[in-house]
Structures are given as C-alpha cells and as structure tokens.
Amino acid sequence: MAEHAIVAEGLRKRYGDTYALDGFDLTVAAGTLHGVLGPNGAGKTTAVRSLATLLRYDAGRATVCGYDVAREPHRVRGAIGLTGQYAAVDETLSGRQNLVLFGRLHRMSKRAAGRRADALLERFGLTEAAGKSAGQYSGGMRRRLDLAASIIRTPRVLFLDEPTTGLDPRSRNEVWDAVRDLLAAGTTVLLTTQYLEEADQLADRISVVDAGRVIAEGTADELKARIGGDRIEIVTRRAADLVAVAGLLERITGTAAVTDPDTRRVGAPVTDRVAALTEVVRALHAAGLTVEDIGTRRPTLDEAFLRLTADRTGKTEVAA
Amino acid sequence: MRKLRLAAADSWVMTGRNMAHVVRSPEEIGIYFMLPITFVLVFGYVFGSGMQVPDGGNYREFLLPGVFAMTMLYGMGATATSVAHDAQRGVVDRFRSLPIARSALLTGRSVADLFRALLEMTVLLVCGLLVGWTWHRGAGYALLAVALLLALRMAMTWIGIYVGLLVPNPDTVGTIIFPLAFPLTAVSNVFVAPELMPGWLGTISEWNPLSATVAAMRELFGNPGLAGGSTSWPAENAVALAIAWPLVLVAVFAPLAVRRYQRLSR
Ligand SMILES: Nc1ncnc2c1ncn2[C@@H]1O[C@H](COP(=O)(O)OP(=O)(O)OP(=O)(O)O)[C@@H](O)[C@H]1O
Ligand SMILES: [Mg+2]
C-alpha cells in the first residue's frame, strides 16, 4: 500500500462565481484518521465528493491508495467506502434489503450478503427495525444504516462526511466505536465534522478548511498551541471593575487582554501560568479589587477553530 | 468478456431492486394496470362501437393492436418518472461510489420495466379478448406480435430513461411525456388508416415507429388493416420496420442515457 492513502494537490472546483475548492491540499498517511474541520460552506463536502469520484474537479491532482482519482475512478471506487453528509440509502427498501443490495453489488453471494447484513444490523442496533422501510427510519437510524452500508466490505479508505451530525450520544458512541475498529483493522479514515470534540478525540491530524482551502494543519495539540498556550481568565464581581482588572492583567502578562462585558470576563494569554497567576492574585488584592472567579486554562479546539477562521474572514474573535 | 458478465450481474441485482420497489409499494401496481384496462375498455367500447368501418371490417379488431402499442408508448411516462425519482435520491450517490458497471442502474431499470410490460401485456390481451378482439393466424404469429410489442416497449423505456435523467424534477415528467407521446399516437395508424390522411401527414404516419409495430401486429394477429392493402414500402415491410425501429431507437437513446447518467451532479 502506498505510504499516503490520500493525496490532494491544488484541487479546484468552481460553481459559477464561487470556488468551492480553491487550491485544496491534503496528505493523509495510511492507517490514520484525518479530521477536516471547517465552517458551513468551507468546501468539506465538495472535497470528500471529489476524492470519492462523485464530482469531477476542475484542476489539481488527487490520488487515493495510489490510484489517480480522475484517471482511475473505478479502481478508487474499489478501495473506498463513503458515508456522505446525506444518507445514501434506498428509502423504499427495508434496512436489511438495503444492506443485502449493496452487499450483492459488492459481488457477494446472496447468502454472504445476508449474513453480513444481519451482523451489521446487530452492530448498529438496527435489528428490530431491519424489516422497516429505510424511509420510515429516524434521521439517526438512517445515518447508522448509511454507515453500515459503507463498510459492508471493509474499505481501505473510508470517507465520513459529518457522520455523527444529528445522532444521540449513544449512537454517536456506536459510530465512534465502529470507526476505531476500522482504524484498528488498518483502514484510513477521512472525517469531516462540525464537532471539534470529535476531531480532538479521534483524529491523528486535523486540517482546518475555510473558503475551499486548508488554512491550518497539524495535530490537535499543535493547532491549540498555534493560537497561544495557556490563558488567565478572571470573572469580576462588578462590571465597573472590568477596565481596572484588564489594565492590571495586561501590565503583568505583557499581552493584550480580551474583555467581555456581558459575562464580566477578562482573559489574556500567559507563558508561565503559575507565576503569572500568583502575581495577578497579589496585585488584585493590593488594588482592593474583588473577583468572582480566577483561573488558568488551556484553549479548546473550538477556540483554535474560531481564531483560525476569524483571521481569514476578518471577524473579531469572541472573547473566551 | 468477464467485464460484460459482471455488468450483467450488476444489472440483474439492480433489476431485483426495482422489482422489490414494486412489491413494497403495491398501490403502484394498481396504477400500472389502470392504464391498459381503461385504454382497452374506453377505446374498445366507445370508439369500437361508434365508428363506421368503410370496408366492413370490425373497427374494434382494427383498433386494439393500436391500443396495445399506445399502452407501451405511455409506459415511457412511468419509466421516466421512476428514473427522475431515482436521480433525486441520495442512494444514487452510493451506486456511483461503488465499483460496479456504470450502466447497471439504467439497464436494471430497463429489464425491470420489461417484466412490468409483460404483466401489462397479459392484462391487455385478456381485456382485449373480453371485448371481442382475438388473433386469427395461430399462437405462433400471435407470440411474434407480442415480441414486437415488447421490442417497442424496450425502445420506449430507453427514451423514458433519458427523459427521466433530463428533467430537473419528477413532477415535470408528465408535462414533457404527454406532448411527446400524444402526436406520436395521433399521427399514426392507431385510430385512422394513413391512406385516409392528407398526403404528407399520411407519409409521416406510415413511417412513425408506433405505426410500424401496429401494422406488423395487425398482420401477425390477422386483424383488419382497414381500407385494406396499402402498397407503400412501410406497409409492405411492416414487420421488418417493427424490428428495425426499436433497434435504432435503443442504439441512439441507451448511450445518450448512460452518458447523461455518468454526468449527473458533476
Ligand atoms: N452544486 C452546487 N452548486 C453551486 N454551488 C455549490 C454546489 N455545491 C456546493 N456549492 C458551494 O460550494 C461551497 C462549498 O460547499 P460544501 O458543501 O462543500 O461546504 P461544506 O464545507 O460541506 O459545508 P457544510 O458544513 O454546510 O456541509 C459553498 O459555497 C456552496 O454554496
Ligand atoms: Mg458539507
């Protein structure tokens, strides 16, 4: 197997005046899970559909498992599984009929397809609903059926476009478990998500996408580090104290503080958090300022995400 | 060769899928059979009893092969609607991401619709017999006539598939199929013998693919041709034309449809 399961270089896809992909680059090592994060309309679905041979990109180059996506789409299709953003199951057929159909299209015998269907229905908690039309499934059930359909034959590369959107916590855990099992079996996974927690939990590496292009790439820790390390956070007792506290914080940390009058919060990045915290507490005491809460914390991936995408769109960051 | 066998296997699985659809929504079966039954009863009785036949032949006997062919023609609408629905369904994404023959969904549809046509045909023939129509040259020729009817249906299926892939949504299918199908039935030998039409209209009518099948059926069933014995080439070679037309139509529309399908949402 190629060392890189997925490679995309400078992918471009235009719809009218908008570039859904505008120089999209991606490299995913075999056997890893790569997360793709991005706001609505960033181009995540377009990227996944292009790599899964459903869309033809206008420019650029892409390979999956070493096969050229544009020139050898049939070979790519033989290596991948796809769970799109919208469930791709036959709504007239029952859940079981769906899985048997796709199994047969994977050239399994009738019997083997039936056995596989039953095993997958069991695994995704759909055994009871096996005979019902997929059209009568709830959104979450349909998504699970869709995921089951895309792993009927263990794919070498699995594309998951927001696989857990709209799932309850239990179903989400089932999906995560299934994904971890696939990873353990050597499958490479490309996963797009709105849930940063999901990327944080599952992804080996993450690409942050905005306006059709990757604006940051790295491990979750690297991305968090990129927007600065720890922060001191203070909640003042009275809104009137905000300015004084912010001034004090800036003097000690030597960095710009962010204030949010609504929540009476002041925050600023620090390098040595324990020393800074001690000094701030002492200074507050000396100045006679009482506060409701004070502490240090690491940035969440959400903050990293908001910061990174805000830089591009020029929006101001929401104070944490 | 191996590729062809795999493609056939994929198409067969898709055929099964389409048949399963029919089984799971039985109300649709009722709708399929409404059309042939009403066509035979309405045309057979209303026109069949009211029309004077110049050469003394039985107008109902003359009319019914035309009604059979018309039913096959309008079957195109059902095909187009199913395909348009399919094209909108998310499941097409999954079909397109599988390593299967790209034509499988469409060939599967055409085979399933042929099975459907067989059922329709049975209903048609039974209804025909009930209203007093029959064949006069023996079962062998009658079966040949039915085969030609199926060939016509095959051609209509592929046109229907192509139309279904062209329309932006399933609700517009009807508005496209009717203006397409109506002139084809009106300017044909279904209701009136082409010899009775003004010159150029008669010529169009004689060369109409629908007319070819109808004329061939009348010949093979031994039903009256009305005003009898036109000596034009299409009338003399009705059976050959009834074989050639469907072949030509499939050869044109099947590749068009497959190409269109491959370009869906690209
Ligand atoms: N078929 C299409 N026609 C026109 N524009 C399109 C089409 N598909 C996508 N776009 C545009 O391309 C851009 C990227 O869309 P895409 O669906 O890839 O975003 P996304 O990151 O998946 O968003 P979301 O998080 O909402 O799923 C958007 O601006 C969208 O409007
Ligand atoms: Mg999307």
PDB file of C-alpha atoms in Angstrom, chain A residues 105-271:
ATOM      1  CA  LEU A 105     -23.310  -5.042  -5.652  1.00  0.00           C
ATOM      2  CA  HIS A 106     -20.026  -5.744  -3.892  1.00  0.00           C
ATOM      3  CA  ARG A 107     -20.293  -9.115  -5.629  1.00  0.00           C
ATOM      4  CA  MET A 108     -21.060 -11.101  -2.501  1.00  0.00           C
ATOM      5  CA  SER A 109     -23.207 -14.188  -2.842  1.00  0.00           C
ATOM      6  CA  LYS A 110     -26.815 -13.894  -1.682  1.00  0.00           C
ATOM      7  CA  ARG A 111     -26.066 -15.902   1.430  1.00  0.00           C
ATOM      8  CA  ALA A 112     -22.895 -13.986   2.343  1.00  0.00           C
ATOM      9  CA  ALA A 113     -24.630 -10.650   1.775  1.00  0.00           C
ATOM     10  CA  GLY A 114     -27.466 -11.750   4.044  1.00  0.00           C
ATOM     11  CA  ARG A 115     -25.120 -12.817   6.822  1.00  0.00           C
ATOM     12  CA  ARG A 116     -23.130  -9.593   6.586  1.00  0.00           C
ATOM     13  CA  ALA A 117     -26.338  -7.548   6.617  1.00  0.00           C
ATOM     14  CA  ASP A 118     -27.545  -9.250   9.790  1.00  0.00           C
ATOM     15  CA  ALA A 119     -24.204  -8.752  11.516  1.00  0.00           C
ATOM     16  CA  LEU A 120     -24.133  -5.046  10.647  1.00  0.00           C
ATOM     17  CA  LEU A 121     -27.762  -4.505  11.665  1.00  0.00           C
ATOM     18  CA  GLU A 122     -26.952  -6.085  15.013  1.00  0.00           C
ATOM     19  CA  ARG A 123     -23.863  -3.979  15.464  1.00  0.00           C
ATOM     20  CA  PHE A 124     -25.636  -0.693  14.779  1.00  0.00           C
ATOM     21  CA  GLY A 125     -28.682  -1.524  16.856  1.00  0.00           C
ATOM     22  CA  LEU A 126     -30.994  -1.832  13.871  1.00  0.00           C
ATOM     23  CA  THR A 127     -32.012  -5.463  14.189  1.00  0.00           C
ATOM     24  CA  GLU A 128     -35.508  -4.611  15.336  1.00  0.00           C
ATOM     25  CA  ALA A 129     -36.014  -2.140  12.503  1.00  0.00           C
ATOM     26  CA  ALA A 130     -34.468  -4.456   9.908  1.00  0.00           C
ATOM     27  CA  GLY A 131     -37.745  -5.032   8.083  1.00  0.00           C
ATOM     28  CA  LYS A 132     -38.963  -1.444   8.105  1.00  0.00           C
ATOM     29  CA  SER A 133     -38.556   0.818   5.082  1.00  0.00           C
ATOM     30  CA  ALA A 134     -35.489   3.000   5.467  1.00  0.00           C
ATOM     31  CA  GLY A 135     -37.786   5.909   4.636  1.00  0.00           C
ATOM     32  CA  GLN A 136     -39.518   5.347   7.956  1.00  0.00           C
ATOM     33  CA  TYR A 137     -36.273   5.385   9.918  1.00  0.00           C
ATOM     34  CA  SER A 138     -35.415   8.322  12.147  1.00  0.00           C
ATOM     35  CA  GLY A 139     -32.564  10.545  10.980  1.00  0.00           C
ATOM     36  CA  GLY A 140     -30.134   8.854  13.344  1.00  0.00           C
ATOM     37  CA  MET A 141     -31.166   5.350  12.308  1.00  0.00           C
ATOM     38  CA  ARG A 142     -30.754   6.268   8.676  1.00  0.00           C
ATOM     39  CA  ARG A 143     -27.258   7.593   9.314  1.00  0.00           C
ATOM     40  CA  ARG A 144     -26.293   4.385  11.071  1.00  0.00           C
ATOM     41  CA  LEU A 145     -27.694   2.341   8.209  1.00  0.00           C
ATOM     42  CA  ASP A 146     -25.725   4.523   5.839  1.00  0.00           C
ATOM     43  CA  LEU A 147     -22.509   3.922   7.750  1.00  0.00           C
ATOM     44  CA  ALA A 148     -23.221   0.193   7.829  1.00  0.00           C
ATOM     45  CA  ALA A 149     -23.709   0.290   4.047  1.00  0.00           C
ATOM     46  CA  SER A 150     -20.344   1.929   3.529  1.00  0.00           C
ATOM     47  CA  ILE A 151     -18.428  -0.709   5.478  1.00  0.00           C
ATOM     48  CA  ILE A 152     -20.098  -3.822   4.094  1.00  0.00           C
ATOM     49  CA  ARG A 153     -16.745  -4.714   2.656  1.00  0.00           C
ATOM     50  CA  THR A 154     -14.006  -3.290   4.873  1.00  0.00           C
ATOM     51  CA  PRO A 155     -12.742  -0.367   2.775  1.00  0.00           C
ATOM     52  CA  ARG A 156      -9.084   0.615   2.583  1.00  0.00           C
ATOM     53  CA  VAL A 157     -10.097   4.261   2.782  1.00  0.00           C
ATOM     54  CA  LEU A 158     -13.317   5.421   4.390  1.00  0.00           C
ATOM     55  CA  PHE A 159     -14.771   8.883   3.822  1.00  0.00           C
ATOM     56  CA  LEU A 160     -17.096  10.118   6.531  1.00  0.00           C
ATOM     57  CA  ASP A 161     -18.837  13.427   5.906  1.00  0.00           C
ATOM     58  CA  GLU A 162     -20.256  14.578   9.243  1.00  0.00           C
ATOM     59  CA  PRO A 163     -21.153  11.035  10.263  1.00  0.00           C
ATOM     60  CA  THR A 164     -22.437  11.894  13.722  1.00  0.00           C
ATOM     61  CA  THR A 165     -24.457  15.022  12.963  1.00  0.00           C
ATOM     62  CA  GLY A 166     -27.876  14.542  14.488  1.00  0.00           C
ATOM     63  CA  LEU A 167     -27.007  11.417  16.447  1.00  0.00           C
ATOM     64  CA  ASP A 168     -27.811  10.943  20.114  1.00  0.00           C
ATOM     65  CA  PRO A 169     -24.850  10.270  22.423  1.00  0.00           C
ATOM     66  CA  ARG A 170     -25.320   6.510  22.428  1.00  0.00           C
ATOM     67  CA  SER A 171     -25.499   6.291  18.624  1.00  0.00           C
ATOM     68  CA  ARG A 172     -22.532   8.589  18.366  1.00  0.00           C
ATOM     69  CA  ASN A 173     -20.531   6.255  20.568  1.00  0.00           C
ATOM     70  CA  GLU A 174     -21.547   3.318  18.367  1.00  0.00           C
ATOM     71  CA  VAL A 175     -20.285   5.191  15.346  1.00  0.00           C
ATOM     72  CA  TRP A 176     -17.049   6.128  17.098  1.00  0.00           C
ATOM     73  CA  ASP A 177     -16.504   2.525  18.176  1.00  0.00           C
ATOM     74  CA  ALA A 178     -17.076   1.327  14.644  1.00  0.00           C
ATOM     75  CA  VAL A 179     -14.602   3.885  13.353  1.00  0.00           C
ATOM     76  CA  ARG A 180     -11.993   2.851  15.926  1.00  0.00           C
ATOM     77  CA  ASP A 181     -12.446  -0.794  14.963  1.00  0.00           C
ATOM     78  CA  LEU A 182     -11.912   0.064  11.317  1.00  0.00           C
ATOM     79  CA  LEU A 183      -8.788   2.003  12.209  1.00  0.00           C
ATOM     80  CA  ALA A 184      -7.510  -0.954  14.193  1.00  0.00           C
ATOM     81  CA  ALA A 185      -8.092  -3.095  11.111  1.00  0.00           C
ATOM     82  CA  GLY A 186      -5.889  -0.744   9.083  1.00  0.00           C
ATOM     83  CA  THR A 187      -8.490   1.399   7.321  1.00  0.00           C
ATOM     84  CA  THR A 188      -7.586   5.011   6.638  1.00  0.00           C
ATOM     85  CA  VAL A 189     -10.358   7.437   7.567  1.00  0.00           C
ATOM     86  CA  LEU A 190     -11.063  10.948   6.344  1.00  0.00           C
ATOM     87  CA  LEU A 191     -13.660  12.511   8.591  1.00  0.00           C
ATOM     88  CA  THR A 192     -15.300  15.898   8.322  1.00  0.00           C
ATOM     89  CA  THR A 193     -17.105  17.212  11.332  1.00  0.00           C
ATOM     90  CA  GLN A 194     -18.590  20.249  12.980  1.00  0.00           C
ATOM     91  CA  TYR A 195     -17.817  18.784  16.371  1.00  0.00           C
ATOM     92  CA  LEU A 196     -14.386  19.779  17.458  1.00  0.00           C
ATOM     93  CA  GLU A 197     -14.586  17.360  20.302  1.00  0.00           C
ATOM     94  CA  GLU A 198     -14.967  14.591  17.750  1.00  0.00           C
ATOM     95  CA  ALA A 199     -11.843  15.637  15.879  1.00  0.00           C
ATOM     96  CA  ASP A 200     -10.000  16.084  19.177  1.00  0.00           C
ATOM     97  CA  GLN A 201     -10.966  12.566  20.259  1.00  0.00           C
ATOM     98  CA  LEU A 202     -10.484  10.624  17.055  1.00  0.00           C
ATOM     99  CA  ALA A 203      -8.171  12.435  14.688  1.00  0.00           C
ATOM    100  CA  ASP A 204      -4.444  11.853  14.395  1.00  0.00           C
ATOM    101  CA  ARG A 205      -4.153  15.036  12.398  1.00  0.00           C
ATOM    102  CA  ILE A 206      -6.571  17.817  11.541  1.00  0.00           C
ATOM    103  CA  SER A 207      -6.922  20.170   8.597  1.00  0.00           C
ATOM    104  CA  VAL A 208      -8.845  23.367   9.167  1.00  0.00           C
ATOM    105  CA  VAL A 209     -10.582  24.396   5.958  1.00  0.00           C
ATOM    106  CA  ASP A 210     -12.064  27.718   5.023  1.00  0.00           C
ATOM    107  CA  ALA A 211     -13.179  29.083   1.664  1.00  0.00           C
ATOM    108  CA  GLY A 212     -12.025  25.988  -0.189  1.00  0.00           C
ATOM    109  CA  ARG A 213      -8.502  25.883   1.134  1.00  0.00           C
ATOM    110  CA  VAL A 214      -6.628  24.420   4.092  1.00  0.00           C
ATOM    111  CA  ILE A 215      -5.671  27.256   6.426  1.00  0.00           C
ATOM    112  CA  ALA A 216      -4.032  25.181   9.153  1.00  0.00           C
ATOM    113  CA  GLU A 217      -2.902  21.607   9.541  1.00  0.00           C
ATOM    114  CA  GLY A 218      -1.486  19.631  12.424  1.00  0.00           C
ATOM    115  CA  THR A 219      -2.318  17.554  15.465  1.00  0.00           C
ATOM    116  CA  ALA A 220      -4.968  18.872  17.817  1.00  0.00           C
ATOM    117  CA  ASP A 221      -2.228  19.935  20.240  1.00  0.00           C
ATOM    118  CA  GLU A 222      -0.295  21.724  17.535  1.00  0.00           C
ATOM    119  CA  LEU A 223      -3.369  23.643  16.476  1.00  0.00           C
ATOM    120  CA  LYS A 224      -4.098  24.660  20.056  1.00  0.00           C
ATOM    121  CA  ALA A 225      -0.516  25.708  20.526  1.00  0.00           C
ATOM    122  CA  ARG A 226      -0.691  27.837  17.408  1.00  0.00           C
ATOM    123  CA  ILE A 227      -3.127  30.225  18.979  1.00  0.00           C
ATOM    124  CA  GLY A 228      -1.033  30.599  22.093  1.00  0.00           C
ATOM    125  CA  GLY A 229      -0.754  28.443  25.162  1.00  0.00           C
ATOM    126  CA  ASP A 230      -2.472  28.916  28.484  1.00  0.00           C
ATOM    127  CA  ARG A 231      -4.690  31.821  29.425  1.00  0.00           C
ATOM    128  CA  ILE A 232      -5.612  33.513  32.651  1.00  0.00           C
ATOM    129  CA  GLU A 233      -9.336  34.042  32.981  1.00  0.00           C
ATOM    130  CA  ILE A 234     -10.936  36.370  35.506  1.00  0.00           C
ATOM    131  CA  VAL A 235     -14.621  36.976  36.181  1.00  0.00           C
ATOM    132  CA  THR A 236     -15.090  40.298  38.000  1.00  0.00           C
ATOM    133  CA  ARG A 237     -17.764  40.856  40.590  1.00  0.00           C
ATOM    134  CA  ARG A 238     -18.882  44.224  39.173  1.00  0.00           C
ATOM    135  CA  ALA A 239     -18.855  45.257  35.522  1.00  0.00           C
ATOM    136  CA  ALA A 240     -17.351  48.571  36.596  1.00  0.00           C
ATOM    137  CA  ASP A 241     -14.137  46.803  37.613  1.00  0.00           C
ATOM    138  CA  LEU A 242     -13.544  45.373  34.143  1.00  0.00           C
ATOM    139  CA  VAL A 243     -11.300  48.136  32.880  1.00  0.00           C
ATOM    140  CA  ALA A 244      -9.176  48.209  36.013  1.00  0.00           C
ATOM    141  CA  VAL A 245      -8.748  44.438  36.038  1.00  0.00           C
ATOM    142  CA  ALA A 246      -7.931  44.353  32.332  1.00  0.00           C
ATOM    143  CA  GLY A 247      -5.260  47.029  32.815  1.00  0.00           C
ATOM    144  CA  LEU A 248      -3.737  45.127  35.685  1.00  0.00           C
ATOM    145  CA  LEU A 249      -3.723  41.886  33.715  1.00  0.00           C
ATOM    146  CA  GLU A 250      -2.094  43.496  30.708  1.00  0.00           C
ATOM    147  CA  ARG A 251       0.611  45.062  32.882  1.00  0.00           C
ATOM    148  CA  ILE A 252       1.552  41.693  34.389  1.00  0.00           C
ATOM    149  CA  THR A 253       1.260  39.433  31.329  1.00  0.00           C
ATOM    150  CA  GLY A 254       2.511  41.959  28.822  1.00  0.00           C
ATOM    151  CA  THR A 255      -0.145  40.780  26.336  1.00  0.00           C
ATOM    152  CA  ALA A 256      -3.454  42.210  25.138  1.00  0.00           C
ATOM    153  CA  ALA A 257      -6.413  41.257  27.320  1.00  0.00           C
ATOM    154  CA  VAL A 258      -9.827  40.452  25.872  1.00  0.00           C
ATOM    155  CA  THR A 259     -12.860  41.642  27.802  1.00  0.00           C
ATOM    156  CA  ASP A 260     -16.460  40.560  27.522  1.00  0.00           C
ATOM    157  CA  PRO A 261     -18.798  42.934  29.417  1.00  0.00           C
ATOM    158  CA  ASP A 262     -21.755  40.553  29.135  1.00  0.00           C
ATOM    159  CA  THR A 263     -20.134  37.834  31.189  1.00  0.00           C
ATOM    160  CA  ARG A 264     -17.787  40.232  33.070  1.00  0.00           C
ATOM    161  CA  ARG A 265     -14.852  38.190  31.859  1.00  0.00           C
ATOM    162  CA  VAL A 266     -11.278  39.266  31.226  1.00  0.00           C
ATOM    163  CA  GLY A 267      -8.740  36.948  29.690  1.00  0.00           C
ATOM    164  CA  ALA A 268      -5.145  37.108  28.460  1.00  0.00           C
ATOM    165  CA  PRO A 269      -2.539  34.608  27.245  1.00  0.00           C
ATOM    166  CA  VAL A 270       0.359  33.831  29.578  1.00  0.00           C
ATOM    167  CA  THR A 271       3.591  31.924  29.274  1.00  0.00           C
TER     168      THR A 271
END
